[in-house]
Short mmCIF file of the C-alpha atoms (twelve columns), coordinates in Angstrom:
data_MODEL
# 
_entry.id   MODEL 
# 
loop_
_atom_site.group_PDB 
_atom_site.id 
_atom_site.type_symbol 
_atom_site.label_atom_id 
_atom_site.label_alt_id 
_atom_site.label_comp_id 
_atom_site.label_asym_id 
_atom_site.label_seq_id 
_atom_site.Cartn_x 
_atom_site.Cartn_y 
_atom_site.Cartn_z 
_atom_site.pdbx_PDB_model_num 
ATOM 1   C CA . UNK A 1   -12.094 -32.888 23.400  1 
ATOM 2   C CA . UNK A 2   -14.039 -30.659 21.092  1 
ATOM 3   C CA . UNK A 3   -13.791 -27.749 20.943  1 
ATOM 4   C CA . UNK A 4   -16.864 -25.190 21.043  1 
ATOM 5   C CA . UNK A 5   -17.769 -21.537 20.005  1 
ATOM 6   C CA . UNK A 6   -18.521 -21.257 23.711  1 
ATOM 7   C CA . UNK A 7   -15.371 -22.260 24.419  1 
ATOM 8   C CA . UNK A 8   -13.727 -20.069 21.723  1 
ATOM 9   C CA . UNK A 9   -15.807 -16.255 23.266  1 
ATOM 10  C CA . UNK A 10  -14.466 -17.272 26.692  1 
ATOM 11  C CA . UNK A 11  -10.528 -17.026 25.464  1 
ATOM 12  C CA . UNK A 12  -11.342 -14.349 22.966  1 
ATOM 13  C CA . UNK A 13  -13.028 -11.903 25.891  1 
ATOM 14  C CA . UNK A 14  -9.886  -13.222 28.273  1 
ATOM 15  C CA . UNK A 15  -7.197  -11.969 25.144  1 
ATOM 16  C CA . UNK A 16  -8.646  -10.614 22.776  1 
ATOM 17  C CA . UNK A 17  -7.108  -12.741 20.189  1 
ATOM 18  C CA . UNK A 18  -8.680  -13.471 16.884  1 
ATOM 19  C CA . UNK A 19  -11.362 -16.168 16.599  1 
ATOM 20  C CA . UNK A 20  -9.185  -18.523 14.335  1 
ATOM 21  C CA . UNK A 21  -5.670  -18.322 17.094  1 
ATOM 22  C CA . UNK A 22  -8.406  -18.578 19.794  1 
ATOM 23  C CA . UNK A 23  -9.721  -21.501 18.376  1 
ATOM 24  C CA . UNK A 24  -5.963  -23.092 17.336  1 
ATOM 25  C CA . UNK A 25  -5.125  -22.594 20.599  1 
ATOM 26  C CA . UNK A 26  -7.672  -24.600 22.419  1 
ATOM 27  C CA . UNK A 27  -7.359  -27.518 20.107  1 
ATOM 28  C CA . UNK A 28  -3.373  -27.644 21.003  1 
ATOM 29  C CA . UNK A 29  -3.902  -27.701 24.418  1 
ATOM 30  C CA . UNK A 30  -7.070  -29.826 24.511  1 
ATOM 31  C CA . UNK A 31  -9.962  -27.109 25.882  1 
ATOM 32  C CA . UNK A 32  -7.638  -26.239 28.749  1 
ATOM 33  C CA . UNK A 33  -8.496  -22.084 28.720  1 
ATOM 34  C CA . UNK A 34  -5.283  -21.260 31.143  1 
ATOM 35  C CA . UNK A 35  -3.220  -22.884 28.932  1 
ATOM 36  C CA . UNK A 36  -4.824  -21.973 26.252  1 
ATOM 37  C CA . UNK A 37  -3.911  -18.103 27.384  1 
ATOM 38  C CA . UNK A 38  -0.520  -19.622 27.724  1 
ATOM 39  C CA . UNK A 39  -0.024  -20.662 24.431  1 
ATOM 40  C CA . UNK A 40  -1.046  -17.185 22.698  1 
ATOM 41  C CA . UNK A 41  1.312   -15.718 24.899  1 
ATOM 42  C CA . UNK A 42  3.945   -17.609 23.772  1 
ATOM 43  C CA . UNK A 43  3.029   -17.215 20.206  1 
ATOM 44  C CA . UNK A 44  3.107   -13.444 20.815  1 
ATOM 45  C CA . UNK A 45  -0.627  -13.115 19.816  1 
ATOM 46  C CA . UNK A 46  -2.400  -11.795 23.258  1 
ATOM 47  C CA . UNK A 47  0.798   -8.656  23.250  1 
ATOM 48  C CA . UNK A 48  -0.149  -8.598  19.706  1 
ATOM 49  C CA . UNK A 49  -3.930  -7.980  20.728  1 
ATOM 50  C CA . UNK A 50  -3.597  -5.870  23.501  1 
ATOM 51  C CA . UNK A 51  -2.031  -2.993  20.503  1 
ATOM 52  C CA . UNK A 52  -4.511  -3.711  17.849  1 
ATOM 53  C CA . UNK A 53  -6.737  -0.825  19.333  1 
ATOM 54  C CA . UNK A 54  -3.377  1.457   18.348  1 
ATOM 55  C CA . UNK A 55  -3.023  3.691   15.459  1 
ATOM 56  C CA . UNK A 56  -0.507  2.145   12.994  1 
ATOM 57  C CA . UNK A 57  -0.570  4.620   10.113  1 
ATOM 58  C CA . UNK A 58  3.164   4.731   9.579   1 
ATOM 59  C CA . UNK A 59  5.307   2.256   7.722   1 
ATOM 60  C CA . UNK A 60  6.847   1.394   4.693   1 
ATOM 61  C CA . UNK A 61  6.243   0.220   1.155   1 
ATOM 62  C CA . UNK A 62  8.039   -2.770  -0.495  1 
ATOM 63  C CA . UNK A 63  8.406   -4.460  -4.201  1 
ATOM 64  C CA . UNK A 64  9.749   -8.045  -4.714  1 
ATOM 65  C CA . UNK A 65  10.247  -8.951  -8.130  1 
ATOM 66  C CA . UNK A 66  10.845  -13.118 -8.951  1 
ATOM 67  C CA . UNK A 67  10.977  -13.478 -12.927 1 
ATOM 68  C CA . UNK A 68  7.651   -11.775 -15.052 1 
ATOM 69  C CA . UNK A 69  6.294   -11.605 -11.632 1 
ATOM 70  C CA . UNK A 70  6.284   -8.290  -8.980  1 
ATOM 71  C CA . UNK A 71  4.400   -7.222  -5.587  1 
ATOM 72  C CA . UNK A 72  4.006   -4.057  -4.483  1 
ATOM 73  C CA . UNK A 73  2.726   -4.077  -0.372  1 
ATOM 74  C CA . UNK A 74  2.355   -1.533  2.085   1 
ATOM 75  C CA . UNK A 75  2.928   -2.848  5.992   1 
ATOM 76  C CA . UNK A 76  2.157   -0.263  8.886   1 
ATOM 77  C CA . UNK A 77  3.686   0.342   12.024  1 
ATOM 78  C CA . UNK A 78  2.966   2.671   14.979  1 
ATOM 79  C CA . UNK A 79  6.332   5.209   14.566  1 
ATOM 80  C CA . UNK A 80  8.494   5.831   11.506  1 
ATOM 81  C CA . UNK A 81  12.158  4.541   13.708  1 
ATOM 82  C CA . UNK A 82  10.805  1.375   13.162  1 
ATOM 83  C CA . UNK A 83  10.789  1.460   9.498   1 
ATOM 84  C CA . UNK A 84  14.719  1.879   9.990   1 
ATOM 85  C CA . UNK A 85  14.839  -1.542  12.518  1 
ATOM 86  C CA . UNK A 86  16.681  -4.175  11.044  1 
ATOM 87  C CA . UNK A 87  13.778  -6.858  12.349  1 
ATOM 88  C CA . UNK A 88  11.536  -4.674  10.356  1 
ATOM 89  C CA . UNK A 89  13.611  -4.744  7.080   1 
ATOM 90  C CA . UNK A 90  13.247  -8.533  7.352   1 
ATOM 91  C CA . UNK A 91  9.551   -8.439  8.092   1 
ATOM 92  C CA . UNK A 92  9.125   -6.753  4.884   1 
ATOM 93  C CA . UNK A 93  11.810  -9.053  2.525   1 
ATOM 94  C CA . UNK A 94  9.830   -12.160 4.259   1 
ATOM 95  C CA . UNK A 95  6.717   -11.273 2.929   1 
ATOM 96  C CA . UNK A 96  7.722   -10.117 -0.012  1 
ATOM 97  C CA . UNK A 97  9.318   -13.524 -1.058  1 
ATOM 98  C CA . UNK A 98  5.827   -15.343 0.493   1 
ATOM 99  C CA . UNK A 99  3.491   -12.919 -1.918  1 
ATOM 100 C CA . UNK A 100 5.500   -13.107 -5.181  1 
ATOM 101 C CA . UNK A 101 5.338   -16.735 -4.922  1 
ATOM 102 C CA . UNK A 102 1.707   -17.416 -3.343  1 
ATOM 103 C CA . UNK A 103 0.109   -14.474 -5.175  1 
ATOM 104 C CA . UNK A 104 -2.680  -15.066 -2.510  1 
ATOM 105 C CA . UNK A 105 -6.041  -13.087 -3.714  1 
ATOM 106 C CA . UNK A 106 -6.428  -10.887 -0.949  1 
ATOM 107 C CA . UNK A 107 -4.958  -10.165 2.795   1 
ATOM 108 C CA . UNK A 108 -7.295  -11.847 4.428   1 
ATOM 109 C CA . UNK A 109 -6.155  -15.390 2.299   1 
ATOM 110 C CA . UNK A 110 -2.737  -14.143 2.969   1 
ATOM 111 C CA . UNK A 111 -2.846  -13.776 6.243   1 
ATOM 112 C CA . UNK A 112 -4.471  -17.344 6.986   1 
ATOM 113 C CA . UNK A 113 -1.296  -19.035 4.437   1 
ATOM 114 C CA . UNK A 114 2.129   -21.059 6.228   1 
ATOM 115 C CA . UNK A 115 4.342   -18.510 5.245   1 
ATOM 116 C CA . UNK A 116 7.217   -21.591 5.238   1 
ATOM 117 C CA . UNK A 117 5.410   -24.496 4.548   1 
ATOM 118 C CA . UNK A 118 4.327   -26.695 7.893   1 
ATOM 119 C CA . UNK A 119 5.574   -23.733 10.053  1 
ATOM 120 C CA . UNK A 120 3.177   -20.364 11.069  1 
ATOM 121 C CA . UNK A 121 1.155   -18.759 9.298   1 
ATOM 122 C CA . UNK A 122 1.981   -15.116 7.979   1 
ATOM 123 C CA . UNK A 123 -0.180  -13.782 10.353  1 
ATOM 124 C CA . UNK A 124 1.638   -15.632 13.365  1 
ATOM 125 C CA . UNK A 125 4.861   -14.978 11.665  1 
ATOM 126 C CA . UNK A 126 3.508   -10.643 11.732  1 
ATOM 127 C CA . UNK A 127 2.408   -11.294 15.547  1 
ATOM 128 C CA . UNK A 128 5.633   -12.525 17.023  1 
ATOM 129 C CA . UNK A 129 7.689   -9.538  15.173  1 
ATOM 130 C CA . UNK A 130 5.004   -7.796  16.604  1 
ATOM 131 C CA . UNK A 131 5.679   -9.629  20.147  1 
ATOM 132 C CA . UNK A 132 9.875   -8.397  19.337  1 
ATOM 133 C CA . UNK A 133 9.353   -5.068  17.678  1 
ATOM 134 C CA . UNK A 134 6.754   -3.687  20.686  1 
ATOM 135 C CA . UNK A 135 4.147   -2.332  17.981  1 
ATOM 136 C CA . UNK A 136 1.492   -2.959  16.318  1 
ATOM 137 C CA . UNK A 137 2.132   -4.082  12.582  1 
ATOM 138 C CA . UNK A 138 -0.383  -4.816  9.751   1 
ATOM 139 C CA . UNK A 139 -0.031  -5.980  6.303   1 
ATOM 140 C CA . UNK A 140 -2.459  -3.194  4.773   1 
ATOM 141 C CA . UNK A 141 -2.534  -3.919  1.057   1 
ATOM 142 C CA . UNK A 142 -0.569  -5.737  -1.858  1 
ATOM 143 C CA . UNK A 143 -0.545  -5.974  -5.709  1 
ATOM 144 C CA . UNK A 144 0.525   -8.764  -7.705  1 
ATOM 145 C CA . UNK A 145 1.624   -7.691  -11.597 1 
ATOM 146 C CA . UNK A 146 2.973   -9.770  -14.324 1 
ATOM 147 C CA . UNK A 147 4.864   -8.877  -17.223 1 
ATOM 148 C CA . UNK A 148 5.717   -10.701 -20.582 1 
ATOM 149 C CA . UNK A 149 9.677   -11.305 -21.895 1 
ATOM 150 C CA . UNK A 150 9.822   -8.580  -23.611 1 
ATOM 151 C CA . UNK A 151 8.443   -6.178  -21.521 1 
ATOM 152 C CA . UNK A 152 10.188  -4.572  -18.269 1 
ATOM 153 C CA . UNK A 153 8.976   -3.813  -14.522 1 
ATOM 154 C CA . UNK A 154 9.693   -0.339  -12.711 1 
ATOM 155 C CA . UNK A 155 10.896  -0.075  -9.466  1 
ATOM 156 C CA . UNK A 156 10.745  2.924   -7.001  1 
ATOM 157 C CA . UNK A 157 10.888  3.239   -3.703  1 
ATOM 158 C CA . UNK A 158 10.997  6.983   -2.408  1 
ATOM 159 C CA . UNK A 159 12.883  8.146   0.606   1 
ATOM 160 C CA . UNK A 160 13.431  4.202   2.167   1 
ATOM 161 C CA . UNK A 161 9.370   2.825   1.035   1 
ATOM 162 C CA . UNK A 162 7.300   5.696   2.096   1 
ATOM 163 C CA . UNK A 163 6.083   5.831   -1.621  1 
ATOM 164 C CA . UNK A 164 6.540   2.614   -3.706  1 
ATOM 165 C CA . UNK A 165 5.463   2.749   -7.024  1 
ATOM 166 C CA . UNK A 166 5.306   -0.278  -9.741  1 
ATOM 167 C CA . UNK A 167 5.363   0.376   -13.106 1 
ATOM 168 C CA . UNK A 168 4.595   -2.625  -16.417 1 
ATOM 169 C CA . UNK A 169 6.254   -0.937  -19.317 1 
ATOM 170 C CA . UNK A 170 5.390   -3.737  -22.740 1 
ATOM 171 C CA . UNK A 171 7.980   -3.466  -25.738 1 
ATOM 172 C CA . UNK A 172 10.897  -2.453  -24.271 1 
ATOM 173 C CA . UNK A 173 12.715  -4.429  -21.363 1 
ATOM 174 C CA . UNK A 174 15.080  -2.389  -20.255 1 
ATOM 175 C CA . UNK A 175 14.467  -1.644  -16.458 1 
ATOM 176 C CA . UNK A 176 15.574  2.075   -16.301 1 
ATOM 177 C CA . UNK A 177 13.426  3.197   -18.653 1 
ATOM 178 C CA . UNK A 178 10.701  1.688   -16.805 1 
ATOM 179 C CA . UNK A 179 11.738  3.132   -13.682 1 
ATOM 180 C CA . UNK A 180 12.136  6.525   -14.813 1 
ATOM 181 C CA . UNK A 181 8.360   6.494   -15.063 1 
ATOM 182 C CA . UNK A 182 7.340   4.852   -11.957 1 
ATOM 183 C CA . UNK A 183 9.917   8.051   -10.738 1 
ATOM 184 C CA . UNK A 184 7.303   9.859   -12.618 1 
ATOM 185 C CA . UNK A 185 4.625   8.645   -10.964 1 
ATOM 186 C CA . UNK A 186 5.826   9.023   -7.346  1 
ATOM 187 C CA . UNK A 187 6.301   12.572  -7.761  1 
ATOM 188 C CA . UNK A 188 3.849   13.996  -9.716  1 
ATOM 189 C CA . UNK A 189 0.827   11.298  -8.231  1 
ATOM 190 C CA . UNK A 190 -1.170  10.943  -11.965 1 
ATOM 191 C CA . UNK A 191 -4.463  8.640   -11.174 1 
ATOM 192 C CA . UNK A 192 -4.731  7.093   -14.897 1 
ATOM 193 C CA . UNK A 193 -2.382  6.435   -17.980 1 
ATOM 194 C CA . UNK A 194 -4.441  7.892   -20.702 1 
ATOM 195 C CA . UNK A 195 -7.477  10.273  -21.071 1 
ATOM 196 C CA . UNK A 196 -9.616  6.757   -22.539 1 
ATOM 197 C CA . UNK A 197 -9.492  5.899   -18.500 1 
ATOM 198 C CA . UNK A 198 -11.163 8.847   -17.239 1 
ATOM 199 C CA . UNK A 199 -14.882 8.037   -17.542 1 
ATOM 200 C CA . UNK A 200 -17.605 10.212  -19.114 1 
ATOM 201 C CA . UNK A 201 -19.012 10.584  -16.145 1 
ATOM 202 C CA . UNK A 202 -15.843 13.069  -14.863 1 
ATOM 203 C CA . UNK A 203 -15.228 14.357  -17.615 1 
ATOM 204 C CA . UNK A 204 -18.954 15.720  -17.907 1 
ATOM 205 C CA . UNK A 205 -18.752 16.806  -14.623 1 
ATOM 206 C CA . UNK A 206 -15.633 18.397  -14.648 1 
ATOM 207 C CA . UNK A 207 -17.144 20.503  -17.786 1 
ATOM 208 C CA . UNK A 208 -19.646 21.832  -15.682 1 
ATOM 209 C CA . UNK A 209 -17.347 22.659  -12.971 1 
ATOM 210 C CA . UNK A 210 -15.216 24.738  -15.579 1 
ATOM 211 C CA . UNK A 211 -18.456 26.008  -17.371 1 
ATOM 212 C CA . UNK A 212 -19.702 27.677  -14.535 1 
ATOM 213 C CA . UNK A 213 -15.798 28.936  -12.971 1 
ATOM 214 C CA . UNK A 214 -15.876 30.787  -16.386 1 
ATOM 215 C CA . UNK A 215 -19.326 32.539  -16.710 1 
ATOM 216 C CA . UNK A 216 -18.645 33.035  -12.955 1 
ATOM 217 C CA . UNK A 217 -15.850 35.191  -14.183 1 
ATOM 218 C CA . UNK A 218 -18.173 37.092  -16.382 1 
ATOM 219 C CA . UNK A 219 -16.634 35.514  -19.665 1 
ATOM 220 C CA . UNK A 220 -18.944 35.671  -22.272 1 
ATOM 221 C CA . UNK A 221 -21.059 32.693  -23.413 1 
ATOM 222 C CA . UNK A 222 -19.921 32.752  -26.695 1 
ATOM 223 C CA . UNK A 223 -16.437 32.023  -25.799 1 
ATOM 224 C CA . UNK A 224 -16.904 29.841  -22.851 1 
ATOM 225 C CA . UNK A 225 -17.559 26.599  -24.685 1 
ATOM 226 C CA . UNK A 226 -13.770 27.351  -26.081 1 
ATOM 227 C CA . UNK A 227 -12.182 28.394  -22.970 1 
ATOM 228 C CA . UNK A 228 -13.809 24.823  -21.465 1 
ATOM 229 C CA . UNK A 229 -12.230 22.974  -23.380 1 
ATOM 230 C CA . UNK A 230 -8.876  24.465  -23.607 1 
ATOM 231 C CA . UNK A 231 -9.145  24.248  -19.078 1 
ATOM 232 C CA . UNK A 232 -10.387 20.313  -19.871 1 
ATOM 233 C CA . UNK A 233 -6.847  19.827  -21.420 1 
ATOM 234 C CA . UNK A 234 -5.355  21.245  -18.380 1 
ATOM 235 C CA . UNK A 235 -7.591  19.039  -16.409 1 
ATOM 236 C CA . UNK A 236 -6.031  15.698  -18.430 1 
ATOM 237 C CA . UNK A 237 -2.634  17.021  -17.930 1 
ATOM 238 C CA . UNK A 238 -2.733  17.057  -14.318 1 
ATOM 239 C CA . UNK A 239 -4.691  13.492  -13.510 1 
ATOM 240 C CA . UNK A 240 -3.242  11.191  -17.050 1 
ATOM 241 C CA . UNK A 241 0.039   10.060  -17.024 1 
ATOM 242 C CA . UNK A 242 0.928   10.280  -20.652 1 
ATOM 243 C CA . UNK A 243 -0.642  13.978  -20.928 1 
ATOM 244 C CA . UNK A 244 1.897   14.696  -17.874 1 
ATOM 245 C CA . UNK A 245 5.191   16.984  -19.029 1 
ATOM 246 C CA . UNK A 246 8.062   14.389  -17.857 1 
ATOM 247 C CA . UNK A 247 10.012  14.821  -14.663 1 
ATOM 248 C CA . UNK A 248 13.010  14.591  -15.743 1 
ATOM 249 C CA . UNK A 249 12.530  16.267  -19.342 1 
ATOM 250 C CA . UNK A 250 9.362   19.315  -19.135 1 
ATOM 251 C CA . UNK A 251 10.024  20.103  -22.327 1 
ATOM 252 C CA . UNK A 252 8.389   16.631  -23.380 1 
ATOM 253 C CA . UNK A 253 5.011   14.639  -21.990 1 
ATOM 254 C CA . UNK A 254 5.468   11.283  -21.324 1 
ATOM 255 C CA . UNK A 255 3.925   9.661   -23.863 1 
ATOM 256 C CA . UNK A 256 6.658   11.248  -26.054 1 
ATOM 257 C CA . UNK A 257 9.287   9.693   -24.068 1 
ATOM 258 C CA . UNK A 258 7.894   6.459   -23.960 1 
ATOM 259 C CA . UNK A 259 7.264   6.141   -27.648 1 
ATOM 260 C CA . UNK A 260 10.769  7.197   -28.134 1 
ATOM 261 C CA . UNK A 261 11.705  4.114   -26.604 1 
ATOM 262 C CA . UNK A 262 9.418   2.020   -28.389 1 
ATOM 263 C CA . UNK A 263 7.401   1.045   -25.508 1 
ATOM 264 C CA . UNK A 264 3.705   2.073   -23.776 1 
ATOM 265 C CA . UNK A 265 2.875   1.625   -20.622 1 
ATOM 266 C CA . UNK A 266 0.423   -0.980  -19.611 1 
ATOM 267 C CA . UNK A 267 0.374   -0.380  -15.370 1 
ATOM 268 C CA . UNK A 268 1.270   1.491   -12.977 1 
ATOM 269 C CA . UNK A 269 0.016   1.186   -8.952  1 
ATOM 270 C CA . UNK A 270 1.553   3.911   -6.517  1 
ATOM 271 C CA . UNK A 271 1.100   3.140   -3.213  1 
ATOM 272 C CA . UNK A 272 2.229   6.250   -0.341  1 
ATOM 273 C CA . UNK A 273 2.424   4.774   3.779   1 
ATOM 274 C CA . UNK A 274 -0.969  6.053   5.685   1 
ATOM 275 C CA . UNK A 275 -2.522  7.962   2.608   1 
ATOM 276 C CA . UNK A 276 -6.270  7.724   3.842   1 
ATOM 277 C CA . UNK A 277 -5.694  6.604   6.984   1 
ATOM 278 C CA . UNK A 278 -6.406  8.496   10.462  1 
ATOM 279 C CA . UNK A 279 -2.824  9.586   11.733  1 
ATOM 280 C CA . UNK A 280 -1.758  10.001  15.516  1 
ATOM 281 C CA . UNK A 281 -0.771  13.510  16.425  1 
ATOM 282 C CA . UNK A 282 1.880   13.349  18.944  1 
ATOM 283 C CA . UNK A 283 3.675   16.355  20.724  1 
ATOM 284 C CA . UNK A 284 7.061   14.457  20.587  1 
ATOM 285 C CA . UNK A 285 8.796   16.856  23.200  1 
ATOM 286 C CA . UNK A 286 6.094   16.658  25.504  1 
ATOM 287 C CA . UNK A 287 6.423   12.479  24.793  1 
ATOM 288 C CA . UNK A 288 9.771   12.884  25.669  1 
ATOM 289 C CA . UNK A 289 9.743   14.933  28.879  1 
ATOM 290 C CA . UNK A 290 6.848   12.557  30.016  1 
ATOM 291 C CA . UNK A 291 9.569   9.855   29.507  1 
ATOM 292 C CA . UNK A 292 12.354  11.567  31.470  1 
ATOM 293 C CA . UNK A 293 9.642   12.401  34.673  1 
ATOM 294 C CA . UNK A 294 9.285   8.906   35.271  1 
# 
């Protein structure tokens, strides 16, 4: 029988499942709405639905790398333990292998793909680990970067994916150096590679920021036009990449040490687990002691 959107609002207000598994679901068992529920049960989607209003802000990052091709995602979960659960681990090395090779152009078209050809889609495949893990678990965001022969990808993953950073270093393959600058870029967060990134725009305003900290500071006019611009260079230093002094050698920025190996660095994309999200506060003794009452 067909079905109808009518049809489709009655199971989503009875399980709060999406519109598409609502509407999946009633076409496999023919309109029937109790077995309909059924079905999503089994498939781990109405459990999956019934923790979508939770806060998953925790989680891990993740890089797969197949040939001149490299992801970088981010999936959340509700607690950090679960980041250390071997069904977790999986979760991530799964995806990884289905976004490296898909290169879908956004979540949402990820989401909807067969993550193993006929079988369920990544999103089904999220809600029944969802279904054995007992959180809530989201695919936030991903990056797809390629790279030429000649040119090498960096790799870092800080403290087990809670910062994953991906770096495209052109004109010289070798993978260390690479990843001594995505090591870089985890720890010292720069938001562009060279000052030609930072738009007029910021740079003007930032002028006038440091224009008036310095007659603020009763500098006199004549000077402050110099002082500016000597603060502006500060200001590069601490958001450009190449302007940075390098991590693991101060005494050089890192556009020194990557011309030293005959390289420059095309990309880099640092992702770190929650940043801008809305994080749950817990009192984890008083979680606890709540536990041990029962």
């Amino acid at each position: 029988m067909a079905v109808t959107a009518k049809m489709v609002k009655e199971l989503r207000d009875k399980t709060g499942a999406g519109m598409m598994d609502c509407k999946k679901a009633l076409q496999e068992t023919e309109g029937d709405i109790d077995k309909a529920i059924d079905f999503l049960r089994e498939k781990g989607i109405s459990k999956a639905q019934k923790k979508a209003d939770r806060v998953a802000a925790e989680g891990s990052t993740y890089i797969e790398v197949d040939g001149n091709t490299a992801v970088l995602f981010e999936v959340n979960c509700e607690t950090d333990f679960v980041t250390k659960n071997d069904q977790f681990k999986q979760l991530l090395a799964e995806l990884g292998k289905h976004l490296v090779k898909q290169q879908p152009e956004s979540v949402e078209v990820a989401l909807e793909q067969k993550l193993h050809g006929d079988g369920e889609t990544v999103q089904e495949y999220i809600n029944s680990n969802i279904a054995k893990i007992g959180e809530k678990l989201s695919l936030r965001r991903f990056v797809i970067q390629e790279k030429g022969d000649n040119d090498a990808f960096g790799e870092y993953l800080h403290m087990g994916g809670s910062i994953g950073v991906l770096t495209v270093l052109e004109g010289n393959n070798d993978p260390q150096t690479a990843k001594d600058i995505a090591m870089h870029v985890a720890a010292v967060n720069p938001r562009f590679i060279s000052r030609d990134e930072v738009s007029s725009d910021e740079v003007d305003r930032e002028r006038e920021v440091l224009k008036t900290q310095a007659l603020n500071e009763g500098k006199p006019e004549h000077i402050v036009e110099k002082m500016v611009e000597g603060r502006l260079s500060k200001f590069f230093e601490e958001v450009c990449l190449l302007e940075q002094n390098f991590v693991k050698d101060p005494d050089q920025k890192v556009k020194a040490y990557v011309k030293s190996k005959g390289a420059s660095v095309k990309n880099f994309v640092r992702y770190e687990v929650g940043e801008g999200m809305e994080k749950r506060v817990d009192n984890f003794a008083e979680e606890v002691m709540s536990q041990v009452k029962k």
